[in-house]
XYZ file of C-alpha atoms in Angstrom:
438
model
C 0.024 0.142 0.172
C 2.973 2.407 0.425
C 4.602 1.717 -2.210
C 1.113 2.732 -4.418
C 1.162 5.581 -2.178
C 4.436 6.919 -3.579
C 4.060 6.002 -7.041
C 0.752 7.669 -7.523
C 2.364 10.882 -6.018
C 5.279 10.103 -8.801
C 2.880 9.835 -11.394
C 0.395 12.428 -10.685
C 2.715 15.178 -11.661
C 3.525 13.490 -14.869
C 0.040 13.012 -15.788
C -0.987 16.603 -14.903
C 2.011 17.849 -16.954
C 1.210 15.442 -19.991
C -3.022 16.801 -19.703
C -1.774 20.789 -19.968
C -3.950 22.404 -22.162
C -2.611 23.282 -25.811
C -3.846 26.629 -27.039
C -5.017 26.912 -30.555
C -5.046 30.664 -32.198
C -8.687 30.209 -32.404
C -8.985 29.947 -28.479
C -6.634 32.049 -27.387
C -8.693 34.616 -29.569
C -11.771 33.367 -27.938
C -10.804 33.349 -24.583
C -8.961 37.221 -24.698
C -12.794 38.115 -26.718
C -14.888 36.570 -23.488
C -12.953 37.991 -21.167
C -11.943 41.488 -22.058
C -13.272 44.581 -19.862
C -13.676 46.394 -23.047
C -16.279 44.107 -24.586
C -18.375 44.248 -21.396
C -18.195 48.218 -21.656
C -19.512 47.947 -25.044
C -22.414 45.239 -24.073
C -23.331 47.861 -21.339
C -23.185 50.594 -23.969
C -25.589 48.124 -26.580
C -27.969 48.181 -23.715
C -28.423 51.307 -22.953
C -28.833 52.169 -26.968
C -31.972 49.652 -26.502
C -33.262 51.183 -23.919
C -33.435 54.772 -25.697
C -34.771 53.129 -28.745
C -37.574 51.498 -26.954
C -38.292 54.839 -25.240
C -38.149 56.919 -28.549
C -40.406 54.558 -29.659
C -43.057 54.595 -26.278
C -42.532 58.564 -26.868
C -45.548 58.114 -29.869
C -47.761 57.024 -26.879
C -50.029 59.172 -24.820
C -48.710 60.193 -21.315
C -51.466 59.563 -18.611
C -51.060 60.187 -14.892
C -52.937 60.013 -11.718
C -52.481 62.593 -8.692
C -54.362 63.253 -5.566
C -53.755 66.105 -2.853
C -54.899 67.142 0.244
C -54.815 70.710 2.046
C -55.709 72.478 5.128
C -57.009 75.699 5.229
C -56.907 78.043 8.565
C -58.944 81.520 8.437
C -60.382 83.175 5.606
C -61.351 81.191 2.202
C -63.852 80.825 -0.114
C -67.061 78.737 1.002
C -67.529 75.597 -1.826
C -71.390 76.214 -1.071
C -71.713 79.964 -1.329
C -68.704 81.008 -3.209
C -68.399 83.631 -0.283
C -65.537 84.074 2.173
C -65.693 82.934 5.326
C -63.708 82.614 8.310
C -63.111 79.078 9.091
C -60.738 75.948 8.798
C -61.826 73.488 6.191
C -60.179 70.468 4.735
C -59.929 69.645 0.624
C -59.065 66.330 -1.343
C -58.460 66.785 -4.989
C -58.419 63.649 -7.630
C -56.936 64.182 -11.211
C -56.495 61.839 -13.860
C -55.119 63.545 -16.866
C -53.443 62.242 -20.627
C -51.805 64.629 -22.766
C -50.543 63.619 -26.680
C -48.407 65.302 -29.031
C -49.937 65.532 -32.607
C -47.576 67.304 -34.387
C -43.970 67.859 -33.517
C -42.004 68.718 -36.761
C -41.529 64.867 -36.811
C -38.905 65.494 -34.271
C -39.940 62.206 -32.404
C -39.638 59.840 -35.795
C -36.151 61.407 -36.289
C -35.718 60.782 -32.739
C -37.231 56.729 -33.183
C -34.479 56.706 -36.333
C -31.864 58.016 -34.438
C -32.081 55.392 -31.359
C -32.422 52.863 -33.632
C -29.435 53.304 -35.893
C -27.535 54.127 -32.598
C -28.495 50.723 -31.459
C -27.285 48.987 -35.058
C -23.955 50.874 -34.855
C -23.577 49.743 -31.469
C -23.563 46.244 -32.465
C -20.875 46.916 -35.071
C -18.963 48.685 -32.930
C -18.919 45.446 -30.809
C -17.587 43.586 -33.456
C -15.099 46.078 -34.420
C -13.769 45.368 -30.977
C -14.179 41.655 -31.288
C -12.134 42.354 -34.373
C -9.581 44.519 -33.058
C -8.708 42.730 -30.036
C -8.701 39.318 -32.246
C -5.539 41.013 -34.505
C -3.908 42.522 -31.491
C -4.014 38.840 -30.162
C -2.689 37.345 -33.185
C 0.128 39.529 -33.939
C 1.396 38.488 -30.597
C 0.362 35.062 -31.042
C 2.650 34.537 -33.938
C 5.492 36.589 -32.135
C 5.328 33.688 -29.783
C 5.397 31.193 -32.577
C 8.274 32.963 -34.152
C 10.160 33.092 -31.131
C 9.551 29.896 -30.196
C 10.847 28.743 -33.444
C 14.019 30.943 -32.908
C 14.307 28.956 -29.508
C 14.232 25.786 -31.325
C 16.707 26.677 -34.489
C 19.208 28.123 -31.376
C 18.859 25.094 -29.241
C 19.762 22.988 -32.761
C 22.877 24.891 -33.598
C 23.861 24.784 -29.718
C 23.957 20.860 -30.036
C 25.623 21.488 -33.357
C 28.454 23.617 -31.992
C 28.937 21.635 -28.778
C 29.245 18.529 -30.785
C 31.621 19.921 -33.141
C 33.617 21.479 -30.365
C 33.948 17.928 -28.376
C 35.030 16.286 -32.148
C 37.572 19.175 -32.774
C 38.930 18.773 -29.552
C 39.736 15.203 -29.709
C 41.180 15.957 -32.919
C 43.238 18.208 -31.895
C 44.791 15.585 -29.159
C 45.304 13.493 -31.866
C 46.723 16.041 -34.219
C 44.526 16.714 -36.827
C 43.597 19.990 -35.632
C 45.396 23.179 -34.593
C 44.665 25.188 -31.692
C 43.145 28.261 -33.773
C 40.461 25.906 -35.324
C 39.725 25.287 -31.450
C 39.511 28.297 -30.507
C 36.985 29.331 -33.624
C 34.800 26.419 -32.631
C 34.837 27.545 -29.140
C 33.609 31.112 -30.117
C 30.942 29.743 -32.294
C 29.720 27.248 -29.236
C 29.541 30.522 -26.905
C 27.729 32.292 -29.441
C 25.136 30.033 -29.868
C 24.596 29.487 -26.266
C 24.426 33.482 -26.109
C 21.846 33.330 -28.887
C 19.864 30.599 -27.094
C 19.846 32.657 -24.127
C 18.224 35.998 -25.822
C 15.873 33.727 -28.216
C 14.516 32.246 -24.684
C 14.115 35.565 -22.798
C 12.091 37.374 -25.711
C 9.943 33.912 -25.932
C 9.380 34.487 -22.541
C 8.478 37.856 -22.863
C 6.087 37.508 -25.135
C 4.247 34.746 -23.609
C 3.897 37.346 -20.746
C 2.156 39.663 -23.340
C 0.071 36.926 -24.445
C -1.198 35.783 -21.117
C -1.702 39.732 -20.702
C -3.520 40.152 -23.740
C -5.969 37.344 -22.797
C -6.320 38.339 -19.529
C -5.347 35.139 -18.108
C -3.544 34.683 -14.752
C 0.385 35.859 -14.906
C 1.496 33.213 -13.129
C -0.466 30.339 -15.134
C 1.414 28.369 -17.599
C 0.302 28.377 -21.051
C 1.550 26.330 -24.248
C 0.384 26.992 -27.811
C 0.235 25.121 -30.741
C 2.297 25.293 -33.887
C 0.296 23.764 -36.187
C -1.048 26.167 -39.374
C -2.799 25.512 -41.961
C -0.764 25.560 -45.332
C -2.284 28.188 -47.788
C -2.294 27.888 -51.457
C 0.816 30.290 -52.171
C 0.206 30.938 -55.733
C -3.236 32.764 -55.165
C -3.864 36.163 -56.473
C -6.144 38.395 -55.600
C -8.004 41.837 -56.896
C -8.005 44.398 -54.362
C -10.892 46.259 -56.196
C -13.294 43.332 -56.198
C -12.253 42.477 -52.693
C -12.862 46.409 -52.018
C -16.334 46.529 -53.199
C -17.060 43.586 -51.035
C -15.679 44.663 -47.662
C -17.998 47.820 -47.710
C -20.833 45.432 -47.198
C -19.606 43.522 -44.667
C -16.444 45.167 -42.521
C -17.632 46.888 -39.476
C -15.476 50.193 -39.765
C -17.403 50.535 -43.057
C -20.574 50.062 -41.473
C -19.752 52.035 -38.550
C -18.779 55.414 -40.686
C -22.195 54.739 -43.062
C -24.374 54.829 -39.824
C -22.226 57.497 -38.406
C -23.374 59.586 -41.817
C -26.912 58.520 -41.738
C -26.805 59.343 -37.545
C -25.945 62.803 -38.715
C -28.292 63.048 -41.399
C -31.215 61.856 -39.313
C -29.841 64.822 -36.056
C -29.976 67.482 -38.775
C -33.105 66.899 -39.432
C -34.360 66.644 -35.739
C -32.345 69.651 -35.229
C -34.523 71.463 -37.771
C -37.992 70.110 -36.681
C -37.308 72.390 -33.362
C -38.383 75.033 -35.376
C -41.622 74.052 -36.202
C -44.936 74.955 -34.323
C -45.982 72.158 -31.826
C -49.675 70.878 -31.576
C -50.565 69.039 -28.348
C -54.009 67.650 -27.064
C -54.812 66.978 -23.482
C -57.885 65.674 -21.740
C -58.735 64.758 -18.259
C -61.453 64.227 -15.190
C -61.118 65.746 -11.634
C -63.332 65.726 -8.513
C -62.929 66.772 -4.977
C -64.137 66.557 -1.293
C -64.346 69.577 0.713
C -65.467 69.818 4.639
C -65.464 73.166 6.980
C -64.393 72.147 10.555
C -65.736 72.185 13.420
C -68.927 72.025 11.669
C -70.477 68.465 10.966
C -72.777 70.189 8.268
C -71.413 68.275 5.055
C -72.341 66.164 2.462
C -70.918 62.470 2.338
C -67.466 61.956 0.662
C -69.014 59.752 -2.037
C -71.592 62.161 -2.534
C -69.012 65.028 -3.289
C -67.301 63.311 -5.611
C -70.019 62.023 -7.716
C -71.125 66.026 -7.530
C -67.657 67.652 -8.417
C -66.223 65.660 -11.008
C -65.724 67.264 -14.077
C -64.096 66.223 -17.584
C -62.277 68.568 -20.175
C -60.880 68.134 -23.395
C -57.839 70.965 -24.421
C -55.881 71.781 -27.358
C -52.467 73.861 -27.277
C -50.423 75.702 -30.002
C -46.836 76.212 -29.214
C -44.877 78.259 -31.776
C -40.879 79.022 -31.462
C -40.623 82.807 -31.966
C -37.089 83.298 -30.471
C -35.076 81.335 -28.129
C -31.838 83.386 -27.429
C -30.513 81.531 -30.852
C -30.416 78.115 -29.600
C -32.775 76.448 -31.904
C -30.946 78.045 -35.238
C -27.582 77.469 -33.550
C -28.436 74.059 -33.031
C -29.100 73.441 -37.134
C -26.210 75.421 -37.863
C -24.072 73.150 -35.385
C -25.250 69.623 -36.706
C -25.207 70.684 -40.331
C -21.363 71.335 -39.463
C -21.304 67.392 -37.937
C -22.982 66.507 -41.361
C -19.889 67.648 -43.280
C -17.585 65.994 -40.619
C -19.157 63.015 -40.634
C -19.028 62.809 -44.283
C -15.568 63.640 -44.756
C -14.532 60.755 -41.837
C -16.942 58.349 -43.960
C -15.239 59.040 -46.839
C -11.456 59.023 -45.112
C -12.152 55.297 -43.706
C -13.203 54.051 -47.275
C -10.151 55.345 -48.448
C -8.064 53.678 -45.860
C -9.890 50.763 -46.069
C -8.880 50.578 -49.820
C -5.439 51.198 -48.863
C -5.199 48.521 -46.193
C -6.783 45.734 -49.029
C -4.308 46.893 -51.597
C -1.363 46.762 -49.029
C -2.233 43.408 -47.824
C -3.016 42.024 -51.221
C 0.887 43.046 -52.328
C 2.115 41.591 -48.987
C 0.282 38.208 -49.605
C 1.560 38.079 -53.221
C 4.579 39.349 -52.375
C 5.296 37.052 -49.373
C 4.061 33.882 -51.398
C 6.992 34.416 -53.789
C 9.601 35.460 -51.266
C 8.342 32.257 -49.433
C 9.247 30.012 -51.991
C 12.976 31.467 -52.343
C 13.185 31.083 -48.676
C 12.654 27.295 -48.828
C 15.023 26.929 -52.134
C 17.357 29.208 -49.839
C 16.968 27.074 -46.646
C 17.443 23.843 -48.221
C 20.491 25.018 -50.458
C 22.336 26.082 -47.203
C 21.161 22.430 -45.658
C 23.117 20.664 -48.165
C 25.704 22.866 -48.572
C 26.338 22.575 -44.756
C 26.225 19.116 -44.583
C 28.851 18.684 -47.206
C 31.162 21.645 -45.360
C 30.600 19.192 -42.165
C 31.792 16.162 -44.159
C 34.651 18.324 -45.430
C 35.309 19.799 -42.155
C 35.720 15.908 -40.552
C 37.781 15.024 -43.501
C 40.221 18.247 -43.298
C 39.411 19.759 -46.280
C 38.002 23.159 -44.990
C 38.824 24.949 -41.598
C 36.630 25.847 -38.495
C 36.460 29.539 -40.025
C 34.562 27.899 -43.027
C 32.458 25.835 -41.018
C 31.032 28.468 -38.736
C 30.413 30.503 -41.456
C 28.460 27.785 -43.060
C 26.826 27.204 -40.203
C 25.689 31.170 -39.596
C 24.268 30.815 -43.121
C 21.956 27.711 -42.393
C 20.900 29.368 -39.396
C 20.083 32.891 -41.405
C 18.309 30.850 -44.160
C 15.915 28.914 -41.344
C 15.048 31.899 -39.528
C 14.138 34.002 -42.731
C 12.146 30.677 -43.764
C 10.611 30.910 -40.390
C 9.674 35.069 -40.754
C 8.669 35.014 -43.749
C 5.805 31.866 -43.074
C 4.651 33.456 -40.313
C 4.351 36.816 -41.948
C 2.528 35.006 -44.435
C 0.223 33.561 -42.456
C -0.919 37.078 -40.591
C -1.437 38.866 -43.843
C -3.426 35.981 -45.139
C -5.848 35.990 -42.252
C -6.093 39.787 -42.711
C -7.025 39.687 -46.386
C -9.533 36.271 -45.775
C -10.774 39.052 -43.041
C -11.125 41.935 -45.684
C -12.781 39.188 -47.896
C -15.610 38.564 -45.055
C -14.412 35.075 -43.362
C -14.005 35.167 -39.579
C -10.486 35.278 -38.287
C -11.464 33.369 -35.338
């Protein structure tokens, strides 16, 4: 039993480590979006937009109010029965029901409903834009982590090779096959590779911290990411004009710019409606109870409510003549805001086209660059293998072997960098084409 317990203590940590979650790019993005404070703020803002829209729709309905009040009068007052002044204390209780309805307000309420609806729709697009911004920020960090993860592996591979060559060169020096300068050159190469591995490991650690921070993950939590990425067609040629025409209907940034312009137009029309007359209608019902004190001579409560009840209907017309220039200033101000919104939309559209054109050029250029980087790495790898054999046979010196090794490492790092850059640009291009990046 004791052996079994000790065995379990040894196995459990291994099982926990082996079951550590490996995060894919999509999982990292989804987790970051779900836990980002800005998303919760935008969702709360969208709820406010919904409340404002419901309130604007309800503005077409008549208002209804019920009120009651009681008053005590001491001294000289009007007698309810004789309508003459008397000196006595009295009590009065009023009941009123009142309803009002705006018949014409220059279409202000109509435009307000449109404005609140557009604000609600724009809020949804702003939420989608926020999600996309979070996704792109995290994707950039994720690929940085992959890059430094790759450079750490390459640096470790170089260090292992340098350590192997150093041991072999020292042994060959003892046998008289290599000179001390060869040993010193290989020692310097081994020290350089060890430094590079330490440097790249530190950079990799810093990028992991950034990734956890962007995901709102516990900074002390261990995280491991998946390096499995889909292989895309490297020969695809895209038309930026066609993608741009599609993007105007699907990108949140384009939709936000469009809706902001329409909102400014509605606000301009709503401000002009304040210059029109307003017609409203009201209707009500009222009754009251009255008693002089300390007299016992008064009609019963329910009889008085029945006898004193009255109903009425009213109409009112309000014509704005002068409001200290507030209405005129509001119209002029909203007109300038409309001009600003129109220019901002045009600038947004121009920026979208520029980004798409640049991304298409990057994808096409990086695809060709990646093919050349592959060929360069394959050629450098083959040449280094041959140089390794030549060095062991004494046909080249340690400096030539070091140069060959560094050239191979440079080619491998360049291939890794171009491949990851292509992945980023390809996903960005897919986003402009309407495909989700997570």
